[in-house]
PDB file of C-alpha atoms in Angstrom:
ATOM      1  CA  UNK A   1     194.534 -92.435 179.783  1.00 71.00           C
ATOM      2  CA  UNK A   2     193.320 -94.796 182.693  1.00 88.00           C
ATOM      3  CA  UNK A   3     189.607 -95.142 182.838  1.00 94.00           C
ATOM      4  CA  UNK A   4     187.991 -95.291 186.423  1.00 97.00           C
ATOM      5  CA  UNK A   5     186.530 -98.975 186.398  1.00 98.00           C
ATOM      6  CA  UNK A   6     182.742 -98.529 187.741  1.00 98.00           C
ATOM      7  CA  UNK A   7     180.793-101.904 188.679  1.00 98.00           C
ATOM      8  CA  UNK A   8     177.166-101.178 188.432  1.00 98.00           C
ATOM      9  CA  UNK A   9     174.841-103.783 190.293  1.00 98.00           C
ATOM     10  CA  UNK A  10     171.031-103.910 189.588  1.00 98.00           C
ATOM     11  CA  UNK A  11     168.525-106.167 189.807  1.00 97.00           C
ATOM     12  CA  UNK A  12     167.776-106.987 185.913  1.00 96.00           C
ATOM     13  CA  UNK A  13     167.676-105.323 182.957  1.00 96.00           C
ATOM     14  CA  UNK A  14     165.475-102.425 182.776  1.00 93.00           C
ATOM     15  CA  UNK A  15     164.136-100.821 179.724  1.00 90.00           C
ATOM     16  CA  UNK A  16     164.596 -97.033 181.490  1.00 89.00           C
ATOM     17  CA  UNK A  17     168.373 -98.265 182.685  1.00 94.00           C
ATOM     18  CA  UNK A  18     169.597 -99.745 179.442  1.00 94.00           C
ATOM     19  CA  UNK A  19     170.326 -96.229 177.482  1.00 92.00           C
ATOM     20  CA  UNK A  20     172.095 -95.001 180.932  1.00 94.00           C
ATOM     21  CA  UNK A  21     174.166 -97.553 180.568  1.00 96.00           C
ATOM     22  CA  UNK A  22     174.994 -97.599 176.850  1.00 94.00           C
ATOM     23  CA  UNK A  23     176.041 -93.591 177.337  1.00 93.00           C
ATOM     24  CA  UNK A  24     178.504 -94.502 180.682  1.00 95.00           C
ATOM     25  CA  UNK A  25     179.833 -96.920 178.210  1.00 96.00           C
ATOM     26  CA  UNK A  26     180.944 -94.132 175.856  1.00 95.00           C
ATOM     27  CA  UNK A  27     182.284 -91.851 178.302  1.00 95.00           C
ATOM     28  CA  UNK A  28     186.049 -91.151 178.176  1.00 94.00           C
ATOM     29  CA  UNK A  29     186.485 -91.349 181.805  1.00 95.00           C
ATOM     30  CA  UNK A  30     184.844 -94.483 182.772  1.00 96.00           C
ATOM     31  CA  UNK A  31     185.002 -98.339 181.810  1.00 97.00           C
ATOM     32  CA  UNK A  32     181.899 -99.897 183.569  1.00 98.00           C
ATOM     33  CA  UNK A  33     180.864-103.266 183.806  1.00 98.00           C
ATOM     34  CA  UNK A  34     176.830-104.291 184.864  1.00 98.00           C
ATOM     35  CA  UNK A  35     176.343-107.154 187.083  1.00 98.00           C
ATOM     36  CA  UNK A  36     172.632-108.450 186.797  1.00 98.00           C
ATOM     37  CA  UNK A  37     171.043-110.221 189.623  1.00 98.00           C
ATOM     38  CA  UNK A  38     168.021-111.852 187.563  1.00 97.00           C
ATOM     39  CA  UNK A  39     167.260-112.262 183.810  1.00 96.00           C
ATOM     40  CA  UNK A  40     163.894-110.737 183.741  1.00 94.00           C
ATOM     41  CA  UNK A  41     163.117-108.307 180.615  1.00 90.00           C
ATOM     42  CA  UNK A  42     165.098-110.374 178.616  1.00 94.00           C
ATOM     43  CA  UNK A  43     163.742-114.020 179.100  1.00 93.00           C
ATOM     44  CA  UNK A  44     159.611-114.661 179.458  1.00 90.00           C
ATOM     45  CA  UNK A  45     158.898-114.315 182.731  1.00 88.00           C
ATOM     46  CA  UNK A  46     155.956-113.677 184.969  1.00 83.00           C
ATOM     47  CA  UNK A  47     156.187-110.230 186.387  1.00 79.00           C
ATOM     48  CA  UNK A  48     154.473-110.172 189.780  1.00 77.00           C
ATOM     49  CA  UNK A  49     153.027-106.382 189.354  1.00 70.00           C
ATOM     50  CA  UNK A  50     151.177-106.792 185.986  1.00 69.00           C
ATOM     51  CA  UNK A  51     150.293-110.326 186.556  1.00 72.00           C
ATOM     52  CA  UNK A  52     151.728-110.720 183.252  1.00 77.00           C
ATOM     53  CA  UNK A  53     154.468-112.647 181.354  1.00 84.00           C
ATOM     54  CA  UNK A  54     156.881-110.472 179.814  1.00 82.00           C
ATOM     55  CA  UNK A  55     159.646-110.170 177.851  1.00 87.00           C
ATOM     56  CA  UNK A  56     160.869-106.817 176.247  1.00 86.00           C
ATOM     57  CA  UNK A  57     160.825-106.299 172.891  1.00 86.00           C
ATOM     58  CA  UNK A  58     163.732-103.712 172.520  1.00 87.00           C
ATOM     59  CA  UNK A  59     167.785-104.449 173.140  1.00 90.00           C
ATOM     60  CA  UNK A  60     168.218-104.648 176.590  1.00 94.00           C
ATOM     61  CA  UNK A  61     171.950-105.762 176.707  1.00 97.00           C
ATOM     62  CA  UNK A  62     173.525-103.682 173.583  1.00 96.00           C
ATOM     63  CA  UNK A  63     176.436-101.034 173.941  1.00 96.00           C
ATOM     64  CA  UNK A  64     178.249-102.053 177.010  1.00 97.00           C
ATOM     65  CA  UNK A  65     179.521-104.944 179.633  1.00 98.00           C
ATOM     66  CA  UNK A  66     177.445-106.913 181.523  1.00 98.00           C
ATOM     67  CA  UNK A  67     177.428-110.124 183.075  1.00 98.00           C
ATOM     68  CA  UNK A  68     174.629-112.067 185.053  1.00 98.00           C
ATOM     69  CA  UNK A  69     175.322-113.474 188.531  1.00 98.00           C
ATOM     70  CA  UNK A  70     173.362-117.026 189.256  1.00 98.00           C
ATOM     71  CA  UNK A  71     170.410-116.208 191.337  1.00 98.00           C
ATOM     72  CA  UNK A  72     169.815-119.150 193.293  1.00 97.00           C
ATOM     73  CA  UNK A  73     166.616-117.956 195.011  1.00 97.00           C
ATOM     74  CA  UNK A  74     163.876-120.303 194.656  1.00 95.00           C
ATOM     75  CA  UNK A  75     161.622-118.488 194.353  1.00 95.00           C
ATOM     76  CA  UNK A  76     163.089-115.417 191.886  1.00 95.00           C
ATOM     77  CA  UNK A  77     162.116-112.037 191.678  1.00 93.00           C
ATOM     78  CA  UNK A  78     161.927-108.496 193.424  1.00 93.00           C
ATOM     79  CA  UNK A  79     158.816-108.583 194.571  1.00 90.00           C
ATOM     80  CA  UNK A  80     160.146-110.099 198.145  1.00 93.00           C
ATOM     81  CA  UNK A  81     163.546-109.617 200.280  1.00 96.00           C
ATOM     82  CA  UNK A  82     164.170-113.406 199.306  1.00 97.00           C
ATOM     83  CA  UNK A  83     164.156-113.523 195.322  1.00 96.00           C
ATOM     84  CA  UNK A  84     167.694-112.202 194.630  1.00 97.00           C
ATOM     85  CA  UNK A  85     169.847-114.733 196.285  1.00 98.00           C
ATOM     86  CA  UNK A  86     173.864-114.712 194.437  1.00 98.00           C
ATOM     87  CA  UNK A  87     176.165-115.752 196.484  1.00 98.00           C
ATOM     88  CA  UNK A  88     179.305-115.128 193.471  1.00 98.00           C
ATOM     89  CA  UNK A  89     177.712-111.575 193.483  1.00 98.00           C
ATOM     90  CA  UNK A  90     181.058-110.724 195.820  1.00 98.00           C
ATOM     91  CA  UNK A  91     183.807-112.706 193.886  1.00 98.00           C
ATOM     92  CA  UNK A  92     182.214-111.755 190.359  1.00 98.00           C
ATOM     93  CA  UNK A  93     183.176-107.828 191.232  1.00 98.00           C
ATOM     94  CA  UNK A  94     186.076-108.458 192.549  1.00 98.00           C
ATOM     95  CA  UNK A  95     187.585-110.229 189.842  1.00 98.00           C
ATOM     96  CA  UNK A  96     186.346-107.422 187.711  1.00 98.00           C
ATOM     97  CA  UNK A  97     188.854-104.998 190.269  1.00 97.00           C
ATOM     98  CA  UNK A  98     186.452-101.819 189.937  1.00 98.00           C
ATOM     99  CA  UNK A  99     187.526 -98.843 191.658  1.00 98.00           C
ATOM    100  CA  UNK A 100     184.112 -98.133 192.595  1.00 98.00           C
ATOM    101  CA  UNK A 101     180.578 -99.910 192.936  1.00 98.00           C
ATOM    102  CA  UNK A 102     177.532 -98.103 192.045  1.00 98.00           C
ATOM    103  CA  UNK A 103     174.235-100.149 193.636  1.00 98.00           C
ATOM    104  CA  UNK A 104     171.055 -99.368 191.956  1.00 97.00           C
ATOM    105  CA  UNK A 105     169.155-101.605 194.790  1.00 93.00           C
ATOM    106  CA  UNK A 106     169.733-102.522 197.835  1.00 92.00           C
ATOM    107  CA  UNK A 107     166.628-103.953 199.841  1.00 94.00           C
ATOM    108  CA  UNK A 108     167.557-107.810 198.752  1.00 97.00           C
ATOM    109  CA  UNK A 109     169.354-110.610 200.704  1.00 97.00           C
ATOM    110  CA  UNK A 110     171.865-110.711 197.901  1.00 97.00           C
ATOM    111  CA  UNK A 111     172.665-107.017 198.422  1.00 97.00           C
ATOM    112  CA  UNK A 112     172.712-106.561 202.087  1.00 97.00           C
ATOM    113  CA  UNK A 113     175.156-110.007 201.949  1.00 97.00           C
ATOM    114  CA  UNK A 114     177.708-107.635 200.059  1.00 98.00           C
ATOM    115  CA  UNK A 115     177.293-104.765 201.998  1.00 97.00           C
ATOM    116  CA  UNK A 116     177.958-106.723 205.110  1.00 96.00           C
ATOM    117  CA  UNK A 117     181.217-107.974 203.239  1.00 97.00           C
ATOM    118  CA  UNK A 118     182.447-105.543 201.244  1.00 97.00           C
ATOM    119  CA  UNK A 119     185.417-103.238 201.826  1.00 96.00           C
ATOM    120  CA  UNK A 120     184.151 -99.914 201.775  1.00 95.00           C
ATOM    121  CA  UNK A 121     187.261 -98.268 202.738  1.00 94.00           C
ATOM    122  CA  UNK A 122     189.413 -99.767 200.098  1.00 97.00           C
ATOM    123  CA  UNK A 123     187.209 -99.651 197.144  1.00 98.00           C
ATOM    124  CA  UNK A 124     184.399 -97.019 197.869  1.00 98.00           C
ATOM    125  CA  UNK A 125     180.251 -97.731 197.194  1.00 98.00           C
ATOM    126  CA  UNK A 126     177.946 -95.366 195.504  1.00 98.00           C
ATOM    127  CA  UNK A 127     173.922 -95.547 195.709  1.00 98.00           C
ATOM    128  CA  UNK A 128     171.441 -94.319 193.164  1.00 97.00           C
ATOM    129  CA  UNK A 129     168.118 -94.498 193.881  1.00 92.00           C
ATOM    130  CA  UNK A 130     164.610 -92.787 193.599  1.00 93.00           C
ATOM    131  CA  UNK A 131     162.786 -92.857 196.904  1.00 94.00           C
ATOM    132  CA  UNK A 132     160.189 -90.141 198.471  1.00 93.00           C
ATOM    133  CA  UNK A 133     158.731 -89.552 201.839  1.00 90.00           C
ATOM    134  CA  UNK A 134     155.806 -87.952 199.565  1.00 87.00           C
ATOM    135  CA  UNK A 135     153.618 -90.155 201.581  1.00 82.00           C
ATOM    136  CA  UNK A 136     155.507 -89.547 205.181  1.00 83.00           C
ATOM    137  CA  UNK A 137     154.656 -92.465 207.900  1.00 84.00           C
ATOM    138  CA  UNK A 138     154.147 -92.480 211.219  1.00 88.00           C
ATOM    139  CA  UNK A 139     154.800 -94.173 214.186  1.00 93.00           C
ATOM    140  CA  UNK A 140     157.202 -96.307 216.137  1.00 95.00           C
ATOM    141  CA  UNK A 141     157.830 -98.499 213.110  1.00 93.00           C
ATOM    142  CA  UNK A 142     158.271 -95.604 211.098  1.00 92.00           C
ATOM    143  CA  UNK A 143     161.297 -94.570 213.090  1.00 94.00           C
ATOM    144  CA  UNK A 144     162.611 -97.943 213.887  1.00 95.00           C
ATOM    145  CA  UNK A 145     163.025 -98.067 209.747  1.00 93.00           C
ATOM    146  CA  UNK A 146     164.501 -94.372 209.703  1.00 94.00           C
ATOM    147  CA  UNK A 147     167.037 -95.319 211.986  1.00 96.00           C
ATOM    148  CA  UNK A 148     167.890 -98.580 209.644  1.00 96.00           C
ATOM    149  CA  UNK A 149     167.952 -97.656 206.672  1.00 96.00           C
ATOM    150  CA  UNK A 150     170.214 -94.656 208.341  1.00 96.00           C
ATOM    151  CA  UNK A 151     173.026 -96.923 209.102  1.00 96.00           C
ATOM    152  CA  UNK A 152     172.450 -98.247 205.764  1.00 96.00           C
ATOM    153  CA  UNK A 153     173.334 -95.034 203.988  1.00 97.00           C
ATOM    154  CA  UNK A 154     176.337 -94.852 205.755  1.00 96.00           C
ATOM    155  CA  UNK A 155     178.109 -97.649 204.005  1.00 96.00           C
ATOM    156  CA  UNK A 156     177.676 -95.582 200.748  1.00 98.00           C
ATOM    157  CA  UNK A 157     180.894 -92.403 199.888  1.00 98.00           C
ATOM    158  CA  UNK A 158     178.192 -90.883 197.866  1.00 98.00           C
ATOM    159  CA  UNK A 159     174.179 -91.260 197.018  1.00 98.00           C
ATOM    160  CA  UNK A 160     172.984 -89.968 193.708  1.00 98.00           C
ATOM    161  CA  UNK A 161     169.207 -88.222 193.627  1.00 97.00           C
ATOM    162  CA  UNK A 162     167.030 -87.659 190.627  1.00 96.00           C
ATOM    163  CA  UNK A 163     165.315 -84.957 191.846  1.00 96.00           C
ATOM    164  CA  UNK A 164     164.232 -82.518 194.557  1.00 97.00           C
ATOM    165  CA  UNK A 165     161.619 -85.500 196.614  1.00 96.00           C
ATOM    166  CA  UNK A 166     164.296 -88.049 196.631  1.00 97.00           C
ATOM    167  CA  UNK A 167     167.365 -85.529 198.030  1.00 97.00           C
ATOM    168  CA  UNK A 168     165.356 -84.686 200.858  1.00 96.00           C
ATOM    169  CA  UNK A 169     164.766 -88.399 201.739  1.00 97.00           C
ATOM    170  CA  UNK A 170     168.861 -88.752 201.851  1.00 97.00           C
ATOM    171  CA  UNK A 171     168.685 -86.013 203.707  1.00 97.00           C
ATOM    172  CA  UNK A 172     165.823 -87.534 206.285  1.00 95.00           C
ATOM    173  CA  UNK A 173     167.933 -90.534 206.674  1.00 96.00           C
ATOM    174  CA  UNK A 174     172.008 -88.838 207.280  1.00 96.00           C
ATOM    175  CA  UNK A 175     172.930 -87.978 203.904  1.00 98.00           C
ATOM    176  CA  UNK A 176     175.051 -85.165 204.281  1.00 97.00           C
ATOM    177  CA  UNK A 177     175.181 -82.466 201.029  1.00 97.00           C
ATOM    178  CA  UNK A 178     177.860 -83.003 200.357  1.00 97.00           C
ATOM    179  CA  UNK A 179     177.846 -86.687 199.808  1.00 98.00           C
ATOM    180  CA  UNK A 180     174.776 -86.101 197.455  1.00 98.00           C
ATOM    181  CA  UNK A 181     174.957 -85.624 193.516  1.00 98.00           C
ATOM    182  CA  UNK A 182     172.399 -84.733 190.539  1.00 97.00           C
ATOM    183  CA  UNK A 183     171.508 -87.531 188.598  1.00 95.00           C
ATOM    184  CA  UNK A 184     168.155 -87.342 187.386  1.00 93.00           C
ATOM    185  CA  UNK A 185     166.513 -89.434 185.525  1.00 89.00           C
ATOM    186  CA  UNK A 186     166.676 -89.365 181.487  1.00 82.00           C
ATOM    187  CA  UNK A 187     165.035 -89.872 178.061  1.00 83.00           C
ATOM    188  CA  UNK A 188     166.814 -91.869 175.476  1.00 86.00           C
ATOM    189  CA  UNK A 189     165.910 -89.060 172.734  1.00 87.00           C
ATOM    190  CA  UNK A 190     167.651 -90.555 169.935  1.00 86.00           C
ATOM    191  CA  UNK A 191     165.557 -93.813 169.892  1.00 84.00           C
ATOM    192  CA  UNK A 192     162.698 -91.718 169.903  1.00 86.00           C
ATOM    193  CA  UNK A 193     163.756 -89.092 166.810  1.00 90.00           C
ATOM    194  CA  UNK A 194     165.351 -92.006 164.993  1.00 91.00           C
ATOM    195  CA  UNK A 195     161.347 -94.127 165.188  1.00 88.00           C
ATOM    196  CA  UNK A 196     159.094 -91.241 165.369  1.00 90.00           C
ATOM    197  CA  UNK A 197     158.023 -91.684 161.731  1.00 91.00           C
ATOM    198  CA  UNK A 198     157.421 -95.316 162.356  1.00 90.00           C
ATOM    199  CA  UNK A 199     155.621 -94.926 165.724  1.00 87.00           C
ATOM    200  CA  UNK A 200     153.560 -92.230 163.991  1.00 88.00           C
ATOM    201  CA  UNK A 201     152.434 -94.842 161.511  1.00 91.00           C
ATOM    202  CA  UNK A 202     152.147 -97.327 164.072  1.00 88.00           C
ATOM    203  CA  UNK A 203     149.801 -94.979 165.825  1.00 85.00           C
ATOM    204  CA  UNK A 204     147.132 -94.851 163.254  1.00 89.00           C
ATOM    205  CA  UNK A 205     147.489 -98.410 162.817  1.00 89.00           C
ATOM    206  CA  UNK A 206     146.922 -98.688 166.182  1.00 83.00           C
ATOM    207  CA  UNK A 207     143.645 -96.424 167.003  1.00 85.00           C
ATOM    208  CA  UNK A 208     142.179 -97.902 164.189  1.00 87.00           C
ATOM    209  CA  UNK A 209     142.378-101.175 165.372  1.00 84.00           C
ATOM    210  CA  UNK A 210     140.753-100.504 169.141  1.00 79.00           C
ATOM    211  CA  UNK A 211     138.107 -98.596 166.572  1.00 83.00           C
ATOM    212  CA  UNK A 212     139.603 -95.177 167.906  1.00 84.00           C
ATOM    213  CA  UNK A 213     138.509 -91.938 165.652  1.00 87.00           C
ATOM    214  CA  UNK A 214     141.314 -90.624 164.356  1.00 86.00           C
ATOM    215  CA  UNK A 215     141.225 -87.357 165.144  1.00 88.00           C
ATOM    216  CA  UNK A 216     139.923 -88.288 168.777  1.00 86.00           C
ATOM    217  CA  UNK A 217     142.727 -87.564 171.652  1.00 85.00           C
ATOM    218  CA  UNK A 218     144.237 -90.386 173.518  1.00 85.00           C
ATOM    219  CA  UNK A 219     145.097 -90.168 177.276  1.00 84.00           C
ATOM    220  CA  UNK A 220     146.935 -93.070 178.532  1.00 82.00           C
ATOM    221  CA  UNK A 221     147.317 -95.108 181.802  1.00 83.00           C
ATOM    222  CA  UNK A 222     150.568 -97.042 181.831  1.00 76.00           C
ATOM    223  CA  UNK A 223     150.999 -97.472 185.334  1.00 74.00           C
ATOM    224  CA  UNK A 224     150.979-100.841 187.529  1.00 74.00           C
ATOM    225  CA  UNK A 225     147.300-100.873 188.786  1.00 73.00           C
ATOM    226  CA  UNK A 226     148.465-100.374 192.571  1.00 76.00           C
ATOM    227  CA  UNK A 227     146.334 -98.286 195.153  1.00 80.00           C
ATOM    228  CA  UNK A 228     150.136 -95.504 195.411  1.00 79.00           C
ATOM    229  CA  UNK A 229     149.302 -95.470 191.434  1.00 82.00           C
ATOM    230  CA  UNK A 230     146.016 -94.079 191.508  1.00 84.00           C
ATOM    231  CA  UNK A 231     144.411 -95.664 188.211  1.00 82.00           C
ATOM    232  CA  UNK A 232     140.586 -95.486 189.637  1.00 82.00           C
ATOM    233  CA  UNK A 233     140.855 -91.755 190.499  1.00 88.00           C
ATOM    234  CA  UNK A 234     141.709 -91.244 186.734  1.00 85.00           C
ATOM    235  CA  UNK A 235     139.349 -93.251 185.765  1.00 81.00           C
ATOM    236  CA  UNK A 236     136.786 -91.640 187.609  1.00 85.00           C
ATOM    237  CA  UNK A 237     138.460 -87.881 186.850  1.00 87.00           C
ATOM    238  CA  UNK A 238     137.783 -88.744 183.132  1.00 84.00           C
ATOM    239  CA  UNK A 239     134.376 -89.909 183.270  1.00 82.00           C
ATOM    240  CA  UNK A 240     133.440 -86.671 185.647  1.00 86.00           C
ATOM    241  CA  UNK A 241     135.454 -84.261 182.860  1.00 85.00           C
ATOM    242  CA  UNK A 242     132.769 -84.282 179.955  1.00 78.00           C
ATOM    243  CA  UNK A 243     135.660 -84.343 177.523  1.00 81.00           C
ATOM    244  CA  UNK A 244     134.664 -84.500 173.844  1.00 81.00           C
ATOM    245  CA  UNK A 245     136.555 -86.671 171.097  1.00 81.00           C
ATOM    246  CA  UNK A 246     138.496 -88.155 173.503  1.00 82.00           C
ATOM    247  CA  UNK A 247     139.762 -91.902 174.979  1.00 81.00           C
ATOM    248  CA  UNK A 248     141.025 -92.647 177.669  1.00 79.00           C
ATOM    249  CA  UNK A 249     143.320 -96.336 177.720  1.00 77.00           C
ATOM    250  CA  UNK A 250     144.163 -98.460 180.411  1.00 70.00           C
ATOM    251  CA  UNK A 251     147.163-100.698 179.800  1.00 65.00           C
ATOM    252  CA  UNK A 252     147.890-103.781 181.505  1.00 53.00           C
ATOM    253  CA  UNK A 253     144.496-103.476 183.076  1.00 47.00           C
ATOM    254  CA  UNK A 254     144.361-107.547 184.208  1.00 50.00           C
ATOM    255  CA  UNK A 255     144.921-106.675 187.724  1.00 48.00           C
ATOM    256  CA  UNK A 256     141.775-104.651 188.350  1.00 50.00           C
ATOM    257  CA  UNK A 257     139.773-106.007 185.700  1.00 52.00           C
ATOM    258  CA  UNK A 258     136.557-106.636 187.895  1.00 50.00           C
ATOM    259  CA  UNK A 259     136.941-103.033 189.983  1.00 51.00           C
ATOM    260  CA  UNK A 260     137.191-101.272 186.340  1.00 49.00           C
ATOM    261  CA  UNK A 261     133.924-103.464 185.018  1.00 50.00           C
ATOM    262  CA  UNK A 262     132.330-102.071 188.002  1.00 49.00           C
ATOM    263  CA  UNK A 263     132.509 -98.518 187.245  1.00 50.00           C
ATOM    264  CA  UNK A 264     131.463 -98.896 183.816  1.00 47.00           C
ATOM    265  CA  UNK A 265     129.484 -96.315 181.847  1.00 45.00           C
ATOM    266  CA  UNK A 266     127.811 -95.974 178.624  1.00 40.00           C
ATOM    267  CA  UNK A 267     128.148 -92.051 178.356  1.00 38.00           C
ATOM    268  CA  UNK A 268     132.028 -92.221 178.320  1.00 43.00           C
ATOM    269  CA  UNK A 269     134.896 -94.250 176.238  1.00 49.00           C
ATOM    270  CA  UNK A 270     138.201 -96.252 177.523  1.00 49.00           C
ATOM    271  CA  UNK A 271     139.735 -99.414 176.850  1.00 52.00           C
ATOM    272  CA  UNK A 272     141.138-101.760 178.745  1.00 49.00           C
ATOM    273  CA  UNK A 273     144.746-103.189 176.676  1.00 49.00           C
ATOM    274  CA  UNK A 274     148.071-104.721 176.787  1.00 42.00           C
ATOM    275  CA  UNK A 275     151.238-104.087 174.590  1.00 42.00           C
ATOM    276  CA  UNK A 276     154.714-104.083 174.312  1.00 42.00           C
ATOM    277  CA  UNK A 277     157.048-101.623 174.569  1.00 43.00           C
ATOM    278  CA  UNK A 278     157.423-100.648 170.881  1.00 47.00           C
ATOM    279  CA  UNK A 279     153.510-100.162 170.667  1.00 48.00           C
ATOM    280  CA  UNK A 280     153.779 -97.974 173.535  1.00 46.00           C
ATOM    281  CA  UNK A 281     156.061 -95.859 172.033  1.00 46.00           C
ATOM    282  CA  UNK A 282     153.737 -95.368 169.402  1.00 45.00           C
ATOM    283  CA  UNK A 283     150.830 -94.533 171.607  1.00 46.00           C
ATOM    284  CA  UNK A 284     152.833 -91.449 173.005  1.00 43.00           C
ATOM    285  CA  UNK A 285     151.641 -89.848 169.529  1.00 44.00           C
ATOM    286  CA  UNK A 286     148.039 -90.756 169.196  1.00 44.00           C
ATOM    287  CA  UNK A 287     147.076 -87.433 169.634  1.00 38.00           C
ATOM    288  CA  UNK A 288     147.649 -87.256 173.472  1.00 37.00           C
TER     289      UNK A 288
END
């Protein structure tokens, strides 16, 4: 039986991604191939959002195709329009001959350089993405950028939304219905049944060394410490809450460090932390 051939091009390798990929890999239908733009999550590297170097502890790259394209940019990273610059991106897919090209990203010099030179008509694009108009702007710039990213959307046969927010901004900018399809977002399960023992263990391990009670709740912030994130109104929701037995933990807290310190009060509990990605896991069952 002939596979469809689907080229996938994303950024870098993503922790949320990387299971996705592994079960396209295994479907009977498909043969897909990723093309990475960047090696960050699998080399140390600064990220620009936790002001943090990072590298992820957890397979990244197992269970299907890939390749990396040579980002040039000198200044590397997606952060900024500028830090994905490949210009074998277009000859890399086209020696692979997909019959399709999914884009997980496409606000990046490298990416609008293939959409400006890539055949549509002859081998079609698909988009998936997870943008909201939660926060709606206004204004003349507002609707300049409707009306671009518009004719963007129109290069793409189909977009895929992950939920209910993100099909009405296709819809905002063109998308018809019927060029829009499911595809929400997912949990890779059987990493998390297969480890739950361990990560329960780790869990005690880990409450008892940030001096954590252990039969005292955990909530957890794991967010980037960005204004659109929110992290002081929790902070301040759990100090004004009077919960008993509880902690509240702020992960990669450098960022806002002093704005934290500031509201600072005896009466209540939280710590400020950083950990990897297998810690976190276990943090999901420290009583939350």
């Amino acid at each position: 039986m002939n596979k469809t051939k689907l080229a996938i091009i994303t950024s870098h390798p993503i922790q949320y991604y990387a299971p996705w990929f592994r079960y396209l890999a295994h479907d009977d239908h498909l043969q897909i191939k990723v093309f990475y733009l960047w090696d960050f999550g699998v080399t140390q590297k600064l990220d620009a959002g936790f002001q943090q170097v990072l590298q992820w502890d957890i397979p990244l790259l197992d269970g299907y195709k890939y390749e990396f394209v040579p980002n040039f940019s000198s200044k590397p990273g997606v952060s900024h329009f500028w830090g994905l610059q490949n210009p074998s991106l277009i000859s890399q897919v086209k020696a692979y001959n997909p019959n399709a090209v999914l884009l997980m990203n496409y606000n990046y010099a490298s990416i609008y350089n293939f959409l400006l030179h890539w055949d549509s008509r002859r081998i079609p694009l698909l988009f998936r993405g997870d943008s909201h108009r939660l926060l709606r702007p206004t204004g003349i710039k507002a609707w300049a950028r409707q009306q671009f990213i518009t004719q963007i959307y129109r290069r793409f046969a189909g977009c895929l939304y992950v939920g209910k927010a993100n099909y009405e901004y296709f819809k905002y900018h063109g998308v018809p219905s019927n060029h829009l399809f499911f595809s929400p977002h997912a949990v890779d399960n059987d990493r998390f049944f297969s480890q739950a023992a361990h990560a329960k263990q780790q869990a005690i391990i880990w409450k008892q060394e940030l001096g954590i009670p252990s039969d005292h709740a955990v909530i957890a912030f794991a967010g980037k410490f960005e204004p659109k994130k929110r992290p002081l109104d929790l902070l301040q929701a759990f100090f004004n809450c009077e919960l008993i037995s509880s902690f509240l933990t702020i992960h990669w807290w450098r960022f806002f460090r002093n704005r934290l310190k500031s509201n600072r009060r005896k009466t209540r509990k939280y710590l400020l932390c950083a950990f990897s990605k297998s810690n976190f896991d276990a943090s999901y069952l420290c009583n939350c």
